[in-house]
Amino acid sequence: MKTTFTLLLLFVSFLSVGQTKFVKGYYVTQHNDTVHTFLNDRNWSKNPKTFLVSENAEGTNISKINILDVKSLRLSTGDWFERYLLPIDKSPVNISEIKIDAEPVIVVDTVLLRVIVKGYLNLLYLKDKSNKEHFFIQRGSDMPQELILRKVKRNVGGNVMLLDIPIYKTSLLEIMQDCSQGAGIIENTHLSFKSLQNLVLSYNQCKSGNETGYSAKSQKFITSLGILAGGSYTSMQFKGRGFDELSQNKFIGSGQAAGISIDVKLPRLHNQWSVYNELLWKSYHVEGDYEYIFSSENFKRSHSEISMTSIGLNTMIRYKLDIAASLKPYLNIGIANNFGISYTNKKTTQRRFYSDYPDAEGKALEDIRTYEQAIVAGVGLNYKKMTAELRYELGNGVSSYHMLSSTKSMLGLKLGYSLR
């Protein structure tokens, strides 16, 4: 199970790295030469350290350019980056990593800053390799100044307190003091993409009338709702000593599922990555036969049935390949949590020990666990609003005993339709 999970993750990563989309653009060299070319538009969520260029949109004669060799680059799709060597606040923001009374961590680095607003005042952005977001403000050709929200831990009277110090608000007030309506807006400004973008655009309009200059398009989470249904081949296996009627029995049957899906596309990265969630009604029924024969006069046969109806919550990462406008293959991988609401657990036993015994009715398993965790993976095809997916689910089954393990696997087909 772990091997399958790892291989699927590596396969998705390989596909995502292999995807190229060359668009028109240009970069400016250190000698101020402007080179018009085709750049690989990765719709970067993290600011790049290198980028690819090609002679044409098909990707002929690809070469890699390091950011140390350029001053700026711009793509026809909208992204605009400028290179700077400047101090960056690398202080941790995760609570567990912040030390009491720790000094700020300032690192001088060469980076490509993404241009968010260009005008009388510029707003620049960086997401570093640790996923920390940095925002910079710049007036004219001055060196960009980072806007900082300092997170510190202090020991106050024996209690450790986490404090947020909004240094960025003081910096903005100093820079924007020549615009009368700035102070009130700054006080309600958050250190976030949209909030800062609106503030700088408002300031530039205050200084330049109707002239707003360049403003990057903000990419939002895109949510789509759908319905789906499908069936599967289902099997269950048990392992454990002293449970021969279960461990030497292979349970097979079928399963069904139906419900709703919510697909949340992540910003940037060409909307190829999304968090895909399903809320499903799930049901399966499996049966198995056990036989022990010592002789024609001494034998035991049993027939067991286990079924479960549950509410399932599946959460997966989906990667969609950008091959054609209406036809898109995709892969999913994630986890499922299944909460049983009803079940069947029965066994019929036929026995003979030199004379016939009446058939006995009982339980296949004395105690049924109704909560199941599973790994879910699938490969599918999206055509316009319709999807068809081959889905595999591997869960920890129904046994609640420490000495008896169980696994339930389902391989099936799911069909879906996007409502919006």
Short mmCIF file of C-alpha atoms in Angstrom, two decimals:
data_model
loop_
_atom_site.label_atom_id
_atom_site.label_comp_id
_atom_site.label_asym_id
_atom_site.label_seq_id
_atom_site.Cartn_x
_atom_site.Cartn_y
_atom_site.Cartn_z
CA MET A 1 0.00 0.00 0.00
CA LYS A 2 2.81 2.43 0.89
CA THR A 3 4.65 1.51 -2.31
CA THR A 4 1.57 2.20 -4.45
CA PHE A 5 1.02 5.54 -2.73
CA THR A 6 4.68 6.58 -3.24
CA LEU A 7 4.76 5.54 -6.90
CA LEU A 8 1.60 7.49 -7.69
CA LEU A 9 3.02 10.62 -6.02
CA LEU A 10 6.26 10.28 -7.99
CA PHE A 11 4.29 9.78 -11.21
CA VAL A 12 2.21 12.91 -10.61
CA SER A 13 5.35 14.91 -9.78
CA PHE A 14 7.04 13.67 -12.94
CA LEU A 15 4.10 14.68 -15.08
CA SER A 16 3.86 18.12 -13.52
CA VAL A 17 7.56 18.79 -14.05
CA GLY A 18 7.33 17.56 -17.62
CA GLN A 19 4.52 19.92 -18.58
CA THR A 20 5.78 22.85 -20.68
CA LYS A 21 3.87 25.79 -22.08
CA PHE A 22 5.93 28.30 -24.01
CA VAL A 23 4.46 31.77 -24.54
CA LYS A 24 5.79 35.01 -25.98
CA GLY A 25 7.79 37.19 -23.68
CA TYR A 26 11.16 38.79 -23.12
CA TYR A 27 13.96 39.08 -20.62
CA VAL A 28 16.47 41.87 -20.05
CA THR A 29 20.10 40.86 -19.67
CA GLN A 30 22.63 42.36 -17.27
CA HIS A 31 23.90 44.46 -20.19
CA ASN A 32 20.39 45.91 -20.70
CA ASP A 33 19.77 43.94 -23.89
CA THR A 34 16.12 42.99 -24.38
CA VAL A 35 15.75 39.45 -25.72
CA HIS A 36 12.33 38.66 -27.21
CA THR A 37 11.72 34.93 -27.08
CA PHE A 38 9.32 32.24 -25.86
CA LEU A 39 9.36 31.52 -22.13
CA ASN A 40 8.07 28.47 -20.32
CA ASP A 41 5.06 29.83 -18.46
CA ARG A 42 4.91 27.77 -15.26
CA ASN A 43 2.43 30.20 -13.66
CA TRP A 44 4.78 29.98 -10.68
CA SER A 45 3.36 29.87 -7.18
CA LYS A 46 6.93 30.16 -5.83
CA ASN A 47 9.25 32.69 -7.39
CA PRO A 48 11.64 30.91 -9.77
CA LYS A 49 15.43 30.69 -9.59
CA THR A 50 15.71 29.55 -13.23
CA PHE A 51 13.44 29.58 -16.27
CA LEU A 52 13.37 27.98 -19.73
CA VAL A 53 13.37 29.77 -23.09
CA SER A 54 12.72 28.43 -26.58
CA GLU A 55 12.84 29.56 -30.19
CA ASN A 56 9.10 28.98 -30.60
CA ALA A 57 5.90 27.92 -28.88
CA GLU A 58 6.57 24.26 -29.70
CA GLY A 59 9.67 24.23 -27.49
CA THR A 60 12.53 23.98 -30.00
CA ASN A 61 16.12 24.45 -28.78
CA ILE A 62 15.27 24.89 -25.11
CA SER A 63 17.82 26.54 -22.87
CA LYS A 64 17.85 27.29 -19.15
CA ILE A 65 18.48 30.83 -17.88
CA ASN A 66 19.60 31.59 -14.34
CA ILE A 67 18.16 34.67 -12.67
CA LEU A 68 21.72 35.89 -12.01
CA ASP A 69 22.00 36.50 -15.75
CA VAL A 70 18.93 38.72 -16.11
CA LYS A 71 17.50 41.95 -14.71
CA SER A 72 13.88 41.22 -15.43
CA LEU A 73 11.52 39.04 -17.45
CA ARG A 74 7.96 39.43 -18.61
CA LEU A 75 5.46 37.00 -20.13
CA SER A 76 2.60 37.82 -22.48
CA THR A 77 0.26 35.98 -20.10
CA GLY A 78 0.84 38.69 -17.48
CA ASP A 79 3.60 37.63 -15.07
CA TRP A 80 6.35 40.19 -14.60
CA PHE A 81 9.50 39.64 -12.52
CA GLU A 82 12.41 41.88 -11.57
CA ARG A 83 15.73 40.78 -10.04
CA TYR A 84 17.12 42.32 -6.88
CA LEU A 85 19.86 41.65 -4.37
CA LEU A 86 18.37 42.65 -1.04
CA PRO A 87 17.92 41.66 2.62
CA ILE A 88 14.98 39.33 3.25
CA ASP A 89 13.38 38.54 6.59
CA LYS A 90 13.63 34.74 6.92
CA SER A 91 12.38 34.67 10.51
CA PRO A 92 10.13 31.64 11.11
CA VAL A 93 6.37 32.11 11.17
CA ASN A 94 5.35 28.66 12.41
CA ILE A 95 4.65 28.87 16.14
CA SER A 96 6.64 25.70 16.90
CA GLU A 97 9.76 27.16 15.24
CA ILE A 98 9.73 30.54 16.98
CA LYS A 99 12.11 30.80 19.94
CA ILE A 100 11.56 33.02 22.96
CA ASP A 101 13.20 36.47 22.48
CA ALA A 102 14.79 35.28 19.22
CA GLU A 103 16.53 37.83 17.00
CA PRO A 104 15.18 38.40 13.47
CA VAL A 105 16.74 36.21 10.77
CA ILE A 106 17.81 38.49 7.91
CA VAL A 107 19.41 36.95 4.82
CA VAL A 108 20.78 38.82 1.80
CA ASP A 109 19.74 36.98 -1.35
CA THR A 110 19.32 37.45 -5.09
CA VAL A 111 15.69 36.89 -6.03
CA LEU A 112 13.16 37.51 -8.77
CA LEU A 113 10.37 39.57 -7.28
CA ARG A 114 6.97 39.34 -8.93
CA VAL A 115 5.50 42.72 -9.82
CA ILE A 116 2.03 43.13 -8.32
CA VAL A 117 1.57 46.88 -8.86
CA LYS A 118 3.69 49.22 -10.98
CA GLY A 119 3.09 52.94 -10.82
CA TYR A 120 3.93 55.88 -8.62
CA LEU A 121 4.54 53.28 -5.91
CA ASN A 122 5.41 49.66 -6.69
CA LEU A 123 4.33 46.51 -4.87
CA LEU A 124 6.48 43.38 -5.28
CA TYR A 125 6.04 39.82 -4.06
CA LEU A 126 8.12 36.79 -3.19
CA LYS A 127 7.18 33.30 -2.04
CA ASP A 128 10.36 31.56 -0.96
CA LYS A 129 11.21 27.85 -0.97
CA SER A 130 9.79 27.44 2.55
CA ASN A 131 6.42 28.85 1.35
CA LYS A 132 6.82 32.06 3.35
CA GLU A 133 5.29 35.07 1.60
CA HIS A 134 7.18 38.38 1.44
CA PHE A 135 5.86 41.73 0.23
CA PHE A 136 8.03 44.68 -0.77
CA ILE A 137 7.21 48.33 -1.37
CA GLN A 138 9.24 50.49 -3.74
CA ARG A 139 9.18 54.13 -4.73
CA GLY A 140 10.56 54.76 -8.21
CA SER A 141 13.98 53.16 -8.67
CA ASP A 142 14.74 52.94 -4.95
CA MET A 143 15.68 49.60 -3.42
CA PRO A 144 12.53 47.65 -2.45
CA GLN A 145 11.74 47.66 1.27
CA GLU A 146 10.18 44.56 2.82
CA LEU A 147 6.90 44.94 4.68
CA ILE A 148 7.24 42.92 7.86
CA LEU A 149 4.83 41.41 10.34
CA ARG A 150 7.10 40.28 13.14
CA LYS A 151 6.00 37.26 15.21
CA VAL A 152 7.80 37.02 18.56
CA LYS A 153 7.55 34.93 21.70
CA ARG A 154 7.96 36.68 25.04
CA ASN A 155 8.06 35.35 28.58
CA VAL A 156 5.64 37.57 30.52
CA GLY A 157 5.26 36.71 34.20
CA GLY A 158 6.12 33.07 33.59
CA ASN A 159 3.69 32.75 30.68
CA VAL A 160 4.87 32.46 27.08
CA MET A 161 2.99 34.86 24.83
CA LEU A 162 2.98 35.09 21.03
CA LEU A 163 2.90 38.67 19.81
CA ASP A 164 2.29 40.07 16.33
CA ILE A 165 4.17 43.31 15.72
CA PRO A 166 2.85 44.99 12.53
CA ILE A 167 6.03 46.81 11.52
CA TYR A 168 4.65 47.05 7.97
CA LYS A 169 1.96 49.50 9.04
CA THR A 170 4.59 51.96 10.32
CA SER A 171 6.54 51.57 7.08
CA LEU A 172 3.44 52.23 4.98
CA LEU A 173 2.47 55.28 7.04
CA GLU A 174 5.91 56.80 6.46
CA ILE A 175 5.82 56.15 2.73
CA MET A 176 2.19 57.20 2.21
CA GLN A 177 2.02 60.21 4.54
CA ASP A 178 1.60 62.56 1.58
CA CYS A 179 -1.83 61.09 0.76
CA SER A 180 -4.53 62.34 3.13
CA GLN A 181 -6.81 59.27 3.17
CA GLY A 182 -3.93 56.79 3.63
CA ALA A 183 -3.77 56.44 7.43
CA GLY A 184 -7.28 55.07 7.91
CA ILE A 185 -6.87 52.56 5.10
CA ILE A 186 -3.46 51.41 6.33
CA GLU A 187 -4.79 50.63 9.80
CA ASN A 188 -7.23 48.11 8.26
CA THR A 189 -4.72 46.69 5.77
CA HIS A 190 -3.58 43.09 6.16
CA LEU A 191 -0.26 41.70 5.01
CA SER A 192 -1.87 39.84 2.12
CA PHE A 193 -1.85 39.97 -1.66
CA LYS A 194 -5.27 41.52 -2.25
CA SER A 195 -5.26 43.88 0.74
CA LEU A 196 -1.88 45.41 -0.14
CA GLN A 197 -2.70 45.55 -3.83
CA ASN A 198 -5.85 47.55 -3.13
CA LEU A 199 -3.94 49.90 -0.81
CA VAL A 200 -1.15 50.64 -3.30
CA LEU A 201 -3.59 51.10 -6.17
CA SER A 202 -5.60 53.53 -4.03
CA TYR A 203 -2.42 55.46 -3.14
CA ASN A 204 -1.26 55.62 -6.77
CA GLN A 205 -4.65 56.93 -7.82
CA CYS A 206 -4.46 59.54 -5.07
CA LYS A 207 -1.07 60.70 -6.38
CA SER A 208 -1.68 60.37 -10.12
CA GLY A 209 -5.40 60.93 -10.61
CA ASN A 210 -6.89 58.22 -12.84
CA GLU A 211 -3.53 56.72 -13.79
CA THR A 212 -3.23 53.33 -12.07
CA GLY A 213 -0.33 51.78 -14.06
CA TYR A 214 0.18 48.01 -14.09
CA SER A 215 -1.70 45.73 -11.73
CA ALA A 216 -1.32 41.95 -11.68
CA LYS A 217 -4.46 39.90 -11.95
CA SER A 218 -5.16 38.13 -8.69
CA GLN A 219 -5.89 34.46 -9.17
CA LYS A 220 -8.52 33.10 -6.82
CA PHE A 221 -9.61 29.66 -5.73
CA ILE A 222 -12.06 28.30 -8.30
CA THR A 223 -14.71 25.98 -6.90
CA SER A 224 -16.90 23.62 -8.90
CA LEU A 225 -19.71 21.40 -7.62
CA GLY A 226 -20.55 18.05 -9.14
CA ILE A 227 -22.43 14.79 -8.74
CA LEU A 228 -21.07 11.28 -9.19
CA ALA A 229 -21.98 7.62 -8.94
CA GLY A 230 -20.37 4.29 -9.64
CA GLY A 231 -19.85 0.66 -8.79
CA SER A 232 -16.89 -1.50 -7.83
CA TYR A 233 -15.54 -5.00 -7.40
CA THR A 234 -14.96 -5.39 -3.67
CA SER A 235 -12.90 -7.89 -1.70
CA MET A 236 -11.95 -8.31 1.95
CA GLN A 237 -9.20 -10.34 3.57
CA PHE A 238 -8.35 -11.19 7.17
CA LYS A 239 -5.04 -12.19 8.76
CA GLY A 240 -4.63 -13.65 12.24
CA ARG A 241 -4.04 -16.91 14.09
CA GLY A 242 -7.02 -18.63 15.61
CA PHE A 243 -9.47 -17.08 13.15
CA ASP A 244 -9.37 -19.75 10.44
CA GLU A 245 -12.92 -19.20 9.23
CA LEU A 246 -11.95 -15.62 8.41
CA SER A 247 -8.22 -15.77 7.56
CA GLN A 248 -8.64 -18.80 5.24
CA ASN A 249 -11.65 -17.27 3.56
CA LYS A 250 -11.61 -14.73 0.75
CA PHE A 251 -14.62 -12.46 0.79
CA ILE A 252 -15.67 -11.03 -2.57
CA GLY A 253 -18.64 -9.01 -3.75
CA SER A 254 -19.57 -5.61 -5.07
CA GLY A 255 -19.98 -2.03 -3.94
CA GLN A 256 -21.83 1.11 -4.94
CA ALA A 257 -21.33 4.80 -4.23
CA ALA A 258 -23.11 8.06 -5.06
CA GLY A 259 -22.84 11.61 -3.84
CA ILE A 260 -21.52 15.09 -4.47
CA SER A 261 -18.05 16.48 -5.19
CA ILE A 262 -16.38 19.83 -4.60
CA ASP A 263 -13.29 20.56 -6.65
CA VAL A 264 -11.23 23.54 -5.40
CA LYS A 265 -8.62 24.61 -7.97
CA LEU A 266 -5.51 26.11 -6.43
CA PRO A 267 -4.37 29.57 -7.55
CA ARG A 268 -1.48 29.81 -10.02
CA LEU A 269 0.02 26.69 -11.68
CA HIS A 270 -2.48 27.03 -14.57
CA ASN A 271 -5.26 25.61 -12.37
CA GLN A 272 -3.86 22.12 -12.94
CA TRP A 273 -3.72 21.31 -9.22
CA SER A 274 -6.81 21.14 -7.04
CA VAL A 275 -8.10 19.79 -3.76
CA TYR A 276 -10.87 17.40 -4.69
CA ASN A 277 -13.43 16.39 -2.05
CA GLU A 278 -16.32 13.93 -2.14
CA LEU A 279 -19.21 13.35 0.23
CA LEU A 280 -20.60 9.92 -0.62
CA TRP A 281 -23.16 7.34 0.33
CA LYS A 282 -21.22 4.07 0.12
CA SER A 283 -22.37 0.48 0.32
CA TYR A 284 -20.71 -2.88 -0.20
CA HIS A 285 -21.60 -6.54 0.32
CA VAL A 286 -19.09 -9.40 0.38
CA GLU A 287 -19.52 -13.15 0.92
CA GLY A 288 -17.15 -16.02 1.56
CA ASP A 289 -17.23 -19.78 2.11
CA TYR A 290 -15.09 -21.83 4.50
CA GLU A 291 -14.74 -25.58 4.49
CA TYR A 292 -12.92 -27.95 6.84
CA ILE A 293 -13.11 -31.66 5.94
CA PHE A 294 -11.45 -34.30 8.10
CA SER A 295 -13.49 -37.11 6.62
CA SER A 296 -16.86 -37.70 5.03
CA GLU A 297 -18.30 -38.06 8.54
CA ASN A 298 -16.41 -35.18 10.13
CA PHE A 299 -16.56 -31.82 8.38
CA LYS A 300 -17.58 -28.21 8.84
CA ARG A 301 -18.80 -25.71 6.27
CA SER A 302 -19.74 -22.08 6.78
CA HIS A 303 -21.03 -19.26 4.64
CA SER A 304 -20.36 -15.69 5.87
CA GLU A 305 -21.72 -12.34 4.73
CA ILE A 306 -20.48 -8.88 5.64
CA SER A 307 -21.99 -5.67 4.31
CA MET A 308 -21.65 -2.05 5.28
CA THR A 309 -23.50 1.15 4.44
CA SER A 310 -21.54 4.26 5.31
CA ILE A 311 -21.06 7.96 4.75
CA GLY A 312 -17.66 8.57 3.20
CA LEU A 313 -15.57 11.72 3.06
CA ASN A 314 -12.81 11.52 0.45
CA THR A 315 -10.13 14.21 0.27
CA MET A 316 -7.64 14.04 -2.59
CA ILE A 317 -5.08 16.03 -4.48
CA ARG A 318 -5.94 16.13 -8.18
CA TYR A 319 -3.51 16.88 -11.00
CA LYS A 320 -5.03 17.58 -14.40
CA LEU A 321 -2.89 17.35 -17.53
CA ASP A 322 -3.24 20.34 -19.84
CA ILE A 323 -3.44 18.50 -23.17
CA ALA A 324 -6.57 19.86 -24.89
CA ALA A 325 -9.18 22.49 -24.14
CA SER A 326 -12.08 20.07 -23.56
CA LEU A 327 -10.32 16.71 -22.98
CA LYS A 328 -8.13 16.52 -19.88
CA PRO A 329 -6.69 13.35 -18.27
CA TYR A 330 -6.17 13.56 -14.53
CA LEU A 331 -4.89 11.68 -11.50
CA ASN A 332 -6.14 11.68 -7.90
CA ILE A 333 -4.55 10.50 -4.71
CA GLY A 334 -5.68 11.00 -1.13
CA ILE A 335 -7.47 9.53 1.86
CA ALA A 336 -10.99 8.37 2.69
CA ASN A 337 -12.80 8.35 6.01
CA ASN A 338 -15.84 6.05 6.05
CA PHE A 339 -18.38 6.21 8.87
CA GLY A 340 -20.66 3.16 9.00
CA ILE A 341 -24.36 3.73 9.64
CA SER A 342 -25.64 0.15 9.21
CA TYR A 343 -24.18 -3.27 8.55
CA THR A 344 -24.82 -6.99 8.08
CA ASN A 345 -22.67 -9.49 9.95
CA LYS A 346 -23.83 -13.09 9.75
CA LYS A 347 -22.64 -16.64 9.34
CA THR A 348 -24.44 -19.90 8.64
CA THR A 349 -22.61 -23.05 9.75
CA GLN A 350 -23.26 -26.64 8.63
CA ARG A 351 -21.55 -29.36 10.65
CA ARG A 352 -21.34 -33.15 10.75
CA PHE A 353 -19.54 -35.21 13.36
CA TYR A 354 -20.72 -38.76 12.58
CA SER A 355 -24.23 -37.37 12.63
CA ASP A 356 -25.86 -34.23 11.26
CA TYR A 357 -26.16 -31.13 13.42
CA PRO A 358 -28.77 -28.44 12.79
CA ASP A 359 -27.53 -25.47 10.79
CA ALA A 360 -26.35 -22.74 13.16
CA GLU A 361 -26.79 -19.02 12.66
CA GLY A 362 -24.24 -16.62 14.11
CA LYS A 363 -21.90 -13.72 13.41
CA ALA A 364 -19.07 -13.74 10.91
CA LEU A 365 -17.13 -11.46 13.27
CA GLU A 366 -18.01 -10.94 16.90
CA ASP A 367 -17.33 -7.23 16.86
CA ILE A 368 -17.57 -5.00 13.77
CA ARG A 369 -15.66 -1.72 13.51
CA THR A 370 -17.77 0.87 11.69
CA TYR A 371 -15.09 3.52 11.14
CA GLU A 372 -12.66 2.84 8.32
CA GLN A 373 -9.65 4.72 6.96
CA ALA A 374 -8.45 4.16 3.42
CA ILE A 375 -6.05 5.32 0.73
CA VAL A 376 -7.77 6.37 -2.49
CA ALA A 377 -6.19 6.72 -5.93
CA GLY A 378 -7.60 7.07 -9.40
CA VAL A 379 -6.95 7.94 -13.01
CA GLY A 380 -9.64 9.57 -15.09
CA LEU A 381 -10.67 11.61 -18.08
CA ASN A 382 -12.50 14.93 -18.00
CA TYR A 383 -14.50 15.82 -21.12
CA LYS A 384 -16.24 19.18 -20.83
CA LYS A 385 -18.50 18.71 -17.79
CA MET A 386 -18.29 14.92 -17.64
CA THR A 387 -15.73 12.67 -15.97
CA ALA A 388 -15.01 8.95 -16.04
CA GLU A 389 -12.53 7.55 -13.53
CA LEU A 390 -11.01 4.21 -12.64
CA ARG A 391 -10.82 4.32 -8.84
CA TYR A 392 -8.98 2.13 -6.34
CA GLU A 393 -9.57 2.23 -2.58
CA LEU A 394 -7.62 0.27 0.02
CA GLY A 395 -8.86 0.44 3.61
CA ASN A 396 -8.37 -1.19 6.99
CA GLY A 397 -11.69 -3.05 6.87
CA VAL A 398 -13.96 -3.98 9.76
CA SER A 399 -11.87 -5.89 12.32
CA SER A 400 -11.43 -4.18 15.68
CA TYR A 401 -9.25 -6.96 17.12
CA HIS A 402 -5.53 -6.46 17.69
CA MET A 403 -4.75 -10.07 16.72
CA LEU A 404 -6.87 -10.00 13.57
CA SER A 405 -6.13 -7.52 10.80
CA SER A 406 -8.42 -6.83 7.87
CA THR A 407 -8.07 -5.09 4.53
CA LYS A 408 -10.82 -4.07 2.16
CA SER A 409 -10.07 -3.21 -1.47
CA MET A 410 -12.40 -1.75 -4.07
CA LEU A 411 -11.68 -1.33 -7.77
CA GLY A 412 -14.40 0.37 -9.74
CA LEU A 413 -15.62 2.94 -12.21
CA LYS A 414 -17.05 6.31 -11.24
CA LEU A 415 -18.93 8.68 -13.53
CA GLY A 416 -19.36 12.35 -12.68
CA TYR A 417 -20.97 15.52 -13.95
CA SER A 418 -19.98 19.08 -13.07
CA LEU A 419 -22.94 21.30 -12.17
CA ARG A 420 -20.90 24.52 -12.41
#
